[in-house]
GROMACS .gro file of C-alpha atoms in nm:
model
  468
    1UNK     CA    1  11.484  23.854   7.487
    2UNK     CA    2  11.591  23.734   7.130
    3UNK     CA    3  11.951  23.784   7.180
    4UNK     CA    4  11.915  23.597   7.513
    5UNK     CA    5  11.756  23.285   7.336
    6UNK     CA    6  12.050  23.297   7.087
    7UNK     CA    7  12.317  23.280   7.367
    8UNK     CA    8  12.134  23.009   7.533
    9UNK     CA    9  12.149  22.833   7.218
   10UNK     CA   10  12.496  22.848   7.196
   11UNK     CA   11  12.562  22.774   7.513
   12UNK     CA   12  12.360  22.447   7.487
   13UNK     CA   13  12.560  22.378   7.159
   14UNK     CA   14  12.891  22.405   7.343
   15UNK     CA   15  12.779  22.144   7.610
   16UNK     CA   16  12.660  21.914   7.374
   17UNK     CA   17  12.985  21.921   7.199
   18UNK     CA   18  13.208  21.883   7.510
   19UNK     CA   19  12.983  21.582   7.576
   20UNK     CA   20  13.038  21.461   7.247
   21UNK     CA   21  13.387  21.506   7.263
   22UNK     CA   22  13.453  21.352   7.607
   23UNK     CA   23  13.481  21.677   7.788
   24UNK     CA   24  13.180  21.701   7.985
   25UNK     CA   25  13.163  21.830   8.341
   26UNK     CA   26  13.196  21.573   8.602
   27UNK     CA   27  12.948  21.606   8.885
   28UNK     CA   28  13.086  21.653   9.222
   29UNK     CA   29  13.189  21.328   9.431
   30UNK     CA   30  12.923  21.215   9.686
   31UNK     CA   31  12.992  21.319  10.086
   32UNK     CA   32  13.230  21.078  10.252
   33UNK     CA   33  13.007  20.825  10.460
   34UNK     CA   34  12.960  20.966  10.810
   35UNK     CA   35  12.981  20.738  11.113
   36UNK     CA   36  12.824  20.907  11.397
   37UNK     CA   37  12.947  20.823  11.758
   38UNK     CA   38  12.888  20.948  12.106
   39UNK     CA   39  13.114  21.227  12.241
   40UNK     CA   40  13.309  21.121  12.529
   41UNK     CA   41  13.145  21.222  12.872
   42UNK     CA   42  13.484  21.346  13.002
   43UNK     CA   43  13.767  21.536  12.860
   44UNK     CA   44  14.065  21.338  12.985
   45UNK     CA   45  14.207  21.517  13.303
   46UNK     CA   46  14.279  21.217  13.539
   47UNK     CA   47  14.192  21.425  13.838
   48UNK     CA   48  13.835  21.518  13.738
   49UNK     CA   49  13.769  21.245  13.495
   50UNK     CA   50  13.381  21.319  13.412
   51UNK     CA   51  13.437  21.723  13.384
   52UNK     CA   52  13.427  21.839  13.046
   53UNK     CA   53  13.330  21.633  12.723
   54UNK     CA   54  13.478  21.520  12.406
   55UNK     CA   55  13.368  21.518  12.029
   56UNK     CA   56  13.364  21.925  11.971
   57UNK     CA   57  13.564  22.206  12.024
   58UNK     CA   58  13.358  22.501  12.205
   59UNK     CA   59  13.402  22.813  12.016
   60UNK     CA   60  13.164  23.079  12.204
   61UNK     CA   61  12.930  23.084  12.439
   62UNK     CA   62  12.632  23.352  12.466
   63UNK     CA   63  12.473  23.353  12.779
   64UNK     CA   64  12.146  23.512  12.774
   65UNK     CA   65  12.042  23.530  13.195
   66UNK     CA   66  11.743  23.685  13.397
   67UNK     CA   67  11.796  23.686  13.756
   68UNK     CA   68  11.539  23.822  14.026
   69UNK     CA   69  11.744  23.871  14.344
   70UNK     CA   70  11.450  23.892  14.605
   71UNK     CA   71  11.376  23.539  14.458
   72UNK     CA   72  11.663  23.394  14.363
   73UNK     CA   73  11.521  23.263  14.035
   74UNK     CA   74  11.758  23.270  13.730
   75UNK     CA   75  11.622  23.189  13.381
   76UNK     CA   76  11.888  23.098  13.130
   77UNK     CA   77  11.915  23.070  12.736
   78UNK     CA   78  12.251  23.021  12.634
   79UNK     CA   79  12.385  22.943  12.286
   80UNK     CA   80  12.683  22.751  12.255
   81UNK     CA   81  12.889  22.740  11.910
   82UNK     CA   82  13.119  22.479  11.871
   83UNK     CA   83  13.304  22.245  11.616
   84UNK     CA   84  13.279  21.886  11.578
   85UNK     CA   85  13.586  21.700  11.613
   86UNK     CA   86  13.445  21.373  11.495
   87UNK     CA   87  13.117  21.249  11.350
   88UNK     CA   88  12.848  21.290  11.648
   89UNK     CA   89  12.511  21.134  11.688
   90UNK     CA   90  12.515  21.269  12.065
   91UNK     CA   91  12.714  21.479  12.280
   92UNK     CA   92  12.771  21.612  12.637
   93UNK     CA   93  12.724  21.963  12.774
   94UNK     CA   94  12.769  22.016  13.158
   95UNK     CA   95  12.534  22.173  13.362
   96UNK     CA   96  12.443  22.139  13.736
   97UNK     CA   97  12.098  22.166  13.925
   98UNK     CA   98  11.897  22.380  13.699
   99UNK     CA   99  11.601  22.235  13.515
  100UNK     CA  100  11.629  22.211  13.125
  101UNK     CA  101  11.341  22.334  12.929
  102UNK     CA  102  11.431  22.257  12.613
  103UNK     CA  103  11.730  22.214  12.384
  104UNK     CA  104  11.782  22.304  11.967
  105UNK     CA  105  12.077  22.202  11.768
  106UNK     CA  106  12.099  22.435  11.468
  107UNK     CA  107  11.735  22.568  11.532
  108UNK     CA  108  11.608  22.194  11.498
  109UNK     CA  109  11.456  22.024  11.843
  110UNK     CA  110  11.709  21.806  12.004
  111UNK     CA  111  11.628  21.520  12.233
  112UNK     CA  112  11.808  21.542  12.594
  113UNK     CA  113  11.888  21.357  12.913
  114UNK     CA  114  12.010  21.420  13.235
  115UNK     CA  115  12.294  21.170  13.348
  116UNK     CA  116  12.520  21.146  13.663
  117UNK     CA  117  12.552  21.468  13.873
  118UNK     CA  118  12.618  21.741  13.583
  119UNK     CA  119  12.590  21.547  13.244
  120UNK     CA  120  12.315  21.687  13.002
  121UNK     CA  121  12.318  21.432  12.717
  122UNK     CA  122  12.204  21.597  12.369
  123UNK     CA  123  12.073  21.388  12.058
  124UNK     CA  124  12.062  21.621  11.763
  125UNK     CA  125  11.781  21.589  11.524
  126UNK     CA  126  12.060  21.474  11.248
  127UNK     CA  127  12.410  21.349  11.307
  128UNK     CA  128  12.671  21.621  11.321
  129UNK     CA  129  12.954  21.576  11.041
  130UNK     CA  130  13.312  21.633  11.161
  131UNK     CA  131  13.478  21.991  11.104
  132UNK     CA  132  13.082  22.120  11.098
  133UNK     CA  133  13.062  22.417  11.296
  134UNK     CA  134  12.699  22.390  11.498
  135UNK     CA  135  12.519  22.570  11.745
  136UNK     CA  136  12.320  22.429  12.070
  137UNK     CA  137  12.065  22.648  12.217
  138UNK     CA  138  11.954  22.560  12.583
  139UNK     CA  139  11.689  22.680  12.772
  140UNK     CA  140  11.705  22.639  13.152
  141UNK     CA  141  11.589  22.776  13.506
  142UNK     CA  142  11.588  22.715  13.889
  143UNK     CA  143  11.747  22.866  14.157
  144UNK     CA  144  12.157  22.820  14.131
  145UNK     CA  145  12.207  22.860  14.525
  146UNK     CA  146  12.046  22.543  14.584
  147UNK     CA  147  12.262  22.338  14.373
  148UNK     CA  148  12.511  22.161  14.580
  149UNK     CA  149  12.883  22.234  14.617
  150UNK     CA  150  13.183  22.066  14.702
  151UNK     CA  151  13.327  22.360  14.934
  152UNK     CA  152  13.694  22.474  14.978
  153UNK     CA  153  13.723  22.647  14.658
  154UNK     CA  154  13.419  22.541  14.484
  155UNK     CA  155  13.184  22.818  14.605
  156UNK     CA  156  12.897  22.754  14.405
  157UNK     CA  157  12.625  23.026  14.346
  158UNK     CA  158  12.617  23.255  14.664
  159UNK     CA  159  12.351  23.521  14.771
  160UNK     CA  160  12.569  23.828  14.887
  161UNK     CA  161  12.540  24.063  15.166
  162UNK     CA  162  12.342  24.341  14.991
  163UNK     CA  163  12.100  24.086  14.857
  164UNK     CA  164  12.256  24.027  14.526
  165UNK     CA  165  12.435  23.724  14.391
  166UNK     CA  166  12.807  23.626  14.261
  167UNK     CA  167  12.999  23.320  14.118
  168UNK     CA  168  13.333  23.203  14.178
  169UNK     CA  169  13.460  22.851  14.189
  170UNK     CA  170  13.771  22.637  14.099
  171UNK     CA  171  13.792  22.390  13.943
  172UNK     CA  172  13.410  22.409  13.907
  173UNK     CA  173  13.212  22.725  13.854
  174UNK     CA  174  13.048  22.779  13.503
  175UNK     CA  175  12.803  22.469  13.503
  176UNK     CA  176  12.644  22.628  13.799
  177UNK     CA  177  12.470  22.915  13.587
  178UNK     CA  178  12.506  22.773  13.228
  179UNK     CA  179  12.562  22.477  12.994
  180UNK     CA  180  12.930  22.428  12.937
  181UNK     CA  181  13.216  22.230  12.818
  182UNK     CA  182  13.364  22.243  13.194
  183UNK     CA  183  13.729  22.202  13.119
  184UNK     CA  184  14.031  22.440  13.110
  185UNK     CA  185  14.123  22.244  12.779
  186UNK     CA  186  13.854  22.363  12.597
  187UNK     CA  187  13.852  22.783  12.606
  188UNK     CA  188  13.621  22.976  12.445
  189UNK     CA  189  13.517  23.323  12.385
  190UNK     CA  190  13.243  23.465  12.605
  191UNK     CA  191  12.942  23.694  12.620
  192UNK     CA  192  12.680  23.783  12.879
  193UNK     CA  193  12.351  23.957  12.842
  194UNK     CA  194  12.194  23.997  13.189
  195UNK     CA  195  11.868  24.106  13.280
  196UNK     CA  196  11.802  24.213  13.628
  197UNK     CA  197  11.576  24.473  13.806
  198UNK     CA  198  11.624  24.833  13.820
  199UNK     CA  199  11.890  24.954  14.080
  200UNK     CA  200  12.086  24.638  14.047
  201UNK     CA  201  12.437  24.594  13.826
  202UNK     CA  202  12.584  24.324  13.681
  203UNK     CA  203  12.971  24.325  13.648
  204UNK     CA  204  13.134  24.026  13.450
  205UNK     CA  205  13.435  23.951  13.203
  206UNK     CA  206  13.576  24.120  12.912
  207UNK     CA  207  13.460  24.469  12.779
  208UNK     CA  208  13.161  24.636  12.887
  209UNK     CA  209  12.861  24.682  12.640
  210UNK     CA  210  12.510  24.816  12.719
  211UNK     CA  211  12.384  24.749  13.052
  212UNK     CA  212  12.430  24.408  13.155
  213UNK     CA  213  12.650  24.294  12.852
  214UNK     CA  214  13.005  24.178  12.862
  215UNK     CA  215  13.215  24.030  12.576
  216UNK     CA  216  13.544  23.873  12.650
  217UNK     CA  217  13.697  23.823  12.302
  218UNK     CA  218  13.977  23.632  12.396
  219UNK     CA  219  13.925  23.244  12.475
  220UNK     CA  220  13.864  23.193  12.868
  221UNK     CA  221  13.896  22.860  13.071
  222UNK     CA  222  13.529  22.835  13.186
  223UNK     CA  223  13.591  22.856  13.564
  224UNK     CA  224  13.724  23.206  13.474
  225UNK     CA  225  13.402  23.317  13.381
  226UNK     CA  226  13.200  23.514  13.630
  227UNK     CA  227  12.895  23.720  13.706
  228UNK     CA  228  12.826  23.961  14.012
  229UNK     CA  229  12.501  24.117  14.081
  230UNK     CA  230  12.479  24.389  14.350
  231UNK     CA  231  12.441  24.734  14.450
  232UNK     CA  232  12.809  24.824  14.306
  233UNK     CA  233  12.919  25.159  14.265
  234UNK     CA  234  13.156  25.138  13.961
  235UNK     CA  235  13.476  25.342  13.858
  236UNK     CA  236  13.583  25.321  13.497
  237UNK     CA  237  13.894  25.461  13.339
  238UNK     CA  238  14.160  25.308  13.108
  239UNK     CA  239  14.523  25.202  13.121
  240UNK     CA  240  14.801  25.441  12.909
  241UNK     CA  241  14.745  25.207  12.621
  242UNK     CA  242  14.361  25.290  12.630
  243UNK     CA  243  14.278  24.915  12.756
  244UNK     CA  244  13.951  24.983  12.948
  245UNK     CA  245  13.912  24.915  13.344
  246UNK     CA  246  13.625  24.873  13.505
  247UNK     CA  247  13.604  24.811  13.911
  248UNK     CA  248  13.308  24.802  14.122
  249UNK     CA  249  13.281  24.791  14.497
  250UNK     CA  250  13.008  24.624  14.699
  251UNK     CA  251  12.849  24.839  14.981
  252UNK     CA  252  13.094  24.812  15.272
  253UNK     CA  253  13.399  24.778  15.054
  254UNK     CA  254  13.456  25.162  14.970
  255UNK     CA  255  13.789  25.166  15.159
  256UNK     CA  256  13.886  24.889  14.899
  257UNK     CA  257  13.958  25.193  14.648
  258UNK     CA  258  14.294  25.268  14.796
  259UNK     CA  259  14.393  24.920  14.692
  260UNK     CA  260  14.189  24.911  14.339
  261UNK     CA  261  14.333  25.237  14.236
  262UNK     CA  262  14.681  25.092  14.249
  263UNK     CA  263  14.576  24.834  13.956
  264UNK     CA  264  14.761  25.028  13.692
  265UNK     CA  265  15.048  25.059  13.908
  266UNK     CA  266  15.040  24.687  13.971
  267UNK     CA  267  14.974  24.626  13.605
  268UNK     CA  268  15.273  24.837  13.489
  269UNK     CA  269  15.490  24.649  13.696
  270UNK     CA  270  15.357  24.306  13.595
  271UNK     CA  271  15.373  24.398  13.214
  272UNK     CA  272  15.770  24.461  13.301
  273UNK     CA  273  15.826  24.111  13.450
  274UNK     CA  274  15.595  23.941  13.200
  275UNK     CA  275  15.565  24.129  12.898
  276UNK     CA  276  15.250  24.324  12.736
  277UNK     CA  277  14.925  24.290  12.961
  278UNK     CA  278  14.765  23.991  12.717
  279UNK     CA  279  14.377  24.066  12.797
  280UNK     CA  280  14.102  24.285  12.635
  281UNK     CA  281  14.024  24.450  12.963
  282UNK     CA  282  14.109  24.506  13.332
  283UNK     CA  283  13.953  24.612  13.653
  284UNK     CA  284  13.785  24.427  13.988
  285UNK     CA  285  13.480  24.303  14.154
  286UNK     CA  286  13.559  24.377  14.536
  287UNK     CA  287  13.285  24.167  14.706
  288UNK     CA  288  13.225  24.235  15.094
  289UNK     CA  289  13.226  23.869  15.136
  290UNK     CA  290  13.451  23.657  15.395
  291UNK     CA  291  13.512  23.402  15.103
  292UNK     CA  292  13.839  23.247  15.194
  293UNK     CA  293  13.973  23.331  14.853
  294UNK     CA  294  13.996  23.568  14.585
  295UNK     CA  295  13.963  23.460  14.222
  296UNK     CA  296  14.156  23.550  13.902
  297UNK     CA  297  13.835  23.600  13.691
  298UNK     CA  298  13.968  23.668  13.358
  299UNK     CA  299  14.011  24.055  13.319
  300UNK     CA  300  13.785  24.145  13.622
  301UNK     CA  301  13.940  23.955  13.946
  302UNK     CA  302  13.708  23.847  14.196
  303UNK     CA  303  13.813  23.988  14.567
  304UNK     CA  304  13.706  23.881  14.921
  305UNK     CA  305  13.638  24.142  15.171
  306UNK     CA  306  13.987  24.109  15.325
  307UNK     CA  307  14.159  24.165  14.987
  308UNK     CA  308  14.520  24.354  15.053
  309UNK     CA  309  14.766  24.472  14.778
  310UNK     CA  310  14.946  24.166  14.781
  311UNK     CA  311  14.633  23.996  14.682
  312UNK     CA  312  14.584  24.222  14.385
  313UNK     CA  313  14.926  24.151  14.272
  314UNK     CA  314  14.881  23.803  14.284
  315UNK     CA  315  14.517  23.813  14.094
  316UNK     CA  316  14.663  24.034  13.823
  317UNK     CA  317  14.962  23.814  13.768
  318UNK     CA  318  14.720  23.527  13.685
  319UNK     CA  319  14.595  23.729  13.368
  320UNK     CA  320  14.937  23.599  13.224
  321UNK     CA  321  14.968  23.272  13.430
  322UNK     CA  322  14.639  23.077  13.430
  323UNK     CA  323  14.440  23.321  13.202
  324UNK     CA  324  14.638  23.379  12.898
  325UNK     CA  325  14.800  23.055  12.947
  326UNK     CA  326  14.581  22.818  13.086
  327UNK     CA  327  14.659  22.433  13.249
  328UNK     CA  328  14.618  22.132  13.048
  329UNK     CA  329  14.544  21.933  13.376
  330UNK     CA  330  14.487  22.055  13.714
  331UNK     CA  331  14.829  21.854  13.806
  332UNK     CA  332  14.996  22.162  13.652
  333UNK     CA  333  14.858  22.408  13.890
  334UNK     CA  334  15.202  22.530  13.985
  335UNK     CA  335  15.159  22.712  13.651
  336UNK     CA  336  14.930  22.911  13.793
  337UNK     CA  337  14.966  22.987  14.148
  338UNK     CA  338  15.324  22.909  14.188
  339UNK     CA  339  15.400  23.184  13.990
  340UNK     CA  340  15.129  23.396  14.120
  341UNK     CA  341  15.242  23.362  14.430
  342UNK     CA  342  15.621  23.458  14.329
  343UNK     CA  343  15.504  23.748  14.169
  344UNK     CA  344  15.400  23.877  14.531
  345UNK     CA  345  15.788  23.855  14.616
  346UNK     CA  346  15.885  24.015  14.313
  347UNK     CA  347  15.673  24.314  14.420
  348UNK     CA  348  15.819  24.306  14.748
  349UNK     CA  349  16.161  24.324  14.578
  350UNK     CA  350  16.054  24.622  14.409
  351UNK     CA  351  15.982  24.760  14.726
  352UNK     CA  352  16.346  24.726  14.896
  353UNK     CA  353  16.314  24.374  15.039
  354UNK     CA  354  16.635  24.128  14.976
  355UNK     CA  355  16.438  23.774  14.849
  356UNK     CA  356  16.747  23.604  14.912
  357UNK     CA  357  16.723  23.705  15.278
  358UNK     CA  358  16.350  23.622  15.290
  359UNK     CA  359  16.407  23.317  15.128
  360UNK     CA  360  16.674  23.167  15.392
  361UNK     CA  361  16.440  23.313  15.660
  362UNK     CA  362  16.173  23.068  15.540
  363UNK     CA  363  16.399  22.757  15.504
  364UNK     CA  364  16.518  22.779  15.849
  365UNK     CA  365  16.154  22.801  15.966
  366UNK     CA  366  16.038  22.528  15.767
  367UNK     CA  367  16.361  22.316  15.762
  368UNK     CA  368  16.208  22.040  15.988
  369UNK     CA  369  15.837  22.034  15.895
  370UNK     CA  370  15.770  21.724  15.739
  371UNK     CA  371  15.439  21.836  15.660
  372UNK     CA  372  15.566  22.143  15.437
  373UNK     CA  373  15.813  21.939  15.243
  374UNK     CA  374  15.597  21.646  15.177
  375UNK     CA  375  15.382  21.836  14.950
  376UNK     CA  376  15.428  21.786  14.571
  377UNK     CA  377  15.401  22.102  14.336
  378UNK     CA  378  15.353  21.868  14.016
  379UNK     CA  379  15.178  21.522  14.015
  380UNK     CA  380  15.024  21.594  14.372
  381UNK     CA  381  14.705  21.403  14.345
  382UNK     CA  382  14.346  21.484  14.327
  383UNK     CA  383  14.215  21.686  14.615
  384UNK     CA  384  14.577  21.805  14.661
  385UNK     CA  385  14.588  22.063  14.407
  386UNK     CA  386  14.616  22.376  14.619
  387UNK     CA  387  14.843  22.278  14.929
  388UNK     CA  388  15.186  22.316  14.836
  389UNK     CA  389  15.162  22.586  14.563
  390UNK     CA  390  15.120  22.900  14.766
  391UNK     CA  391  15.402  22.851  14.996
  392UNK     CA  392  15.691  22.607  14.894
  393UNK     CA  393  15.644  22.708  14.529
  394UNK     CA  394  15.732  23.038  14.578
  395UNK     CA  395  16.054  22.895  14.749
  396UNK     CA  396  16.102  22.649  14.452
  397UNK     CA  397  16.076  22.952  14.188
  398UNK     CA  398  16.335  23.158  14.381
  399UNK     CA  399  16.568  22.851  14.403
  400UNK     CA  400  16.495  22.806  14.016
  401UNK     CA  401  16.583  23.148  13.962
  402UNK     CA  402  16.905  23.180  14.177
  403UNK     CA  403  17.000  22.854  13.958
  404UNK     CA  404  16.987  22.964  13.624
  405UNK     CA  405  17.043  23.312  13.696
  406UNK     CA  406  16.863  23.619  13.647
  407UNK     CA  407  16.890  23.696  13.265
  408UNK     CA  408  16.750  23.332  13.179
  409UNK     CA  409  16.479  23.358  13.482
  410UNK     CA  410  16.374  23.682  13.333
  411UNK     CA  411  16.352  23.562  12.967
  412UNK     CA  412  16.145  23.238  13.085
  413UNK     CA  413  15.896  23.500  13.246
  414UNK     CA  414  15.869  23.669  12.934
  415UNK     CA  415  15.890  23.398  12.670
  416UNK     CA  416  15.609  23.149  12.859
  417UNK     CA  417  15.321  23.395  12.850
  418UNK     CA  418  15.447  23.493  12.488
  419UNK     CA  419  15.471  23.150  12.319
  420UNK     CA  420  15.130  22.997  12.469
  421UNK     CA  421  14.925  23.312  12.462
  422UNK     CA  422  14.571  23.230  12.486
  423UNK     CA  423  14.637  22.866  12.480
  424UNK     CA  424  14.706  22.562  12.689
  425UNK     CA  425  15.037  22.451  12.827
  426UNK     CA  426  15.152  22.178  13.061
  427UNK     CA  427  15.421  22.135  13.331
  428UNK     CA  428  15.621  21.943  13.082
  429UNK     CA  429  15.610  22.205  12.860
  430UNK     CA  430  15.765  22.453  13.116
  431UNK     CA  431  16.048  22.229  13.227
  432UNK     CA  432  16.141  22.212  12.857
  433UNK     CA  433  16.148  22.558  12.787
  434UNK     CA  434  16.366  22.636  13.115
  435UNK     CA  435  16.605  22.363  13.013
  436UNK     CA  436  16.648  22.540  12.683
  437UNK     CA  437  16.660  22.887  12.798
  438UNK     CA  438  16.905  22.831  13.098
  439UNK     CA  439  17.116  22.565  12.883
  440UNK     CA  440  17.128  22.354  13.172
  441UNK     CA  441  17.012  22.017  13.269
  442UNK     CA  442  16.757  22.079  13.515
  443UNK     CA  443  16.627  21.739  13.578
  444UNK     CA  444  16.733  21.677  13.923
  445UNK     CA  445  16.651  22.021  14.035
  446UNK     CA  446  16.298  21.979  13.917
  447UNK     CA  447  16.251  21.637  14.055
  448UNK     CA  448  16.381  21.741  14.403
  449UNK     CA  449  16.179  22.030  14.411
  450UNK     CA  450  15.869  22.020  14.240
  451UNK     CA  451  15.810  21.586  14.247
  452UNK     CA  452  15.996  21.565  14.570
  453UNK     CA  453  15.838  21.499  14.926
  454UNK     CA  454  16.153  21.576  15.138
  455UNK     CA  455  16.371  21.878  15.218
  456UNK     CA  456  16.621  21.914  14.875
  457UNK     CA  457  16.978  21.841  14.906
  458UNK     CA  458  17.199  22.168  14.980
  459UNK     CA  459  17.336  22.193  14.605
  460UNK     CA  460  16.952  22.280  14.494
  461UNK     CA  461  16.864  22.420  14.817
  462UNK     CA  462  17.123  22.701  14.797
  463UNK     CA  463  17.204  22.738  14.427
  464UNK     CA  464  17.393  23.052  14.285
  465UNK     CA  465  17.394  23.340  14.540
  466UNK     CA  466  17.198  23.162  14.785
  467UNK     CA  467  17.511  22.951  14.863
  468UNK     CA  468  17.693  23.272  15.009
   0.00000   0.00000   0.00000
């Protein structure tokens, strides 16, 4: 004890001496003043201006959901981890239909209101400084199947044939069952902990944990998250590199196993075309539902009852084009669908089909079709995103391949998902890369094929080997 008092006396003398000599320790500067604002209620996509929100960057969603199949009732408890990009006095999340019971920000109760169709407006107890990581916890509940949806590829929460439920949709999906920044521009990691009665199985994205728990460690666009609750039979295996494969088959889809079992073969082929498989896990969810689309839900595509092998190829090509590399705006949808559709042609080429012959035949069939050629592939306008990308988009990419040659085209297919891995990119980014890789001025080609509304001139319609 005495030794310690002596040491303290020496320290005090040093401090006094420093003060007398003008070398006193300076106090840290006061924090910069905070100027809280309201985060924007939209993320800036001109086609869907109310989608998503501004003022923060979502980092992770942890969704805890309890679902009762007989009643269709869902109770949710979601924590959104985000980083403020400006001083926030309030901010929005997107949530459709369900009733909000409480909101907390960093453990403190927050005020909230509902505005427009799906804005959950949150006012924290104290402003949030830009650069701060904060956590918002929302407790909510209701019957998500009662929330209206727009139809088309926006499916909403649906009851399945076996009495369970599933959630797939594009461009809107996640906000039907958890609060989210619903824009592809703000990707985040995702964890689901689901509670269902005994006898039911839950399938979702990423790697499987304890029953009902799924974790996707790679950033995911929110419309690519999913949940399926059903009486699935589940197959588990691994790819040659150890990537876990989990595939579920709803009752009545047992014959789809012949397709699902070919997934390792398909992913091996696609890896040869696009580079290493970019996701944390693989598999599929085979529904016994007659929805008119399958969807590339990240790591584990969701398939309609009619899905065939080309569908398997298409949806898994999205794991590179659309899932790992996501669009910046919905006008860039060709980056997803044109490439996934062309992957089906690449698979057909693997099986011995002449793509040049197939291309010429398609041109002859469509040459006189104004409806076919007036479909823009870029800048098509809201509501027209999915009209040309599955058919005209295939022809456009094959023409591009012949225009720049196979070596440059192959390099492009590898470099694109590598450069923008787990990020976002625009169609302008792709045109820039194609120009750099090919060494050609492709402006006129892209104008005719991707922005044009009529049959391209022969020079662009039959480039390279297509001229013969």
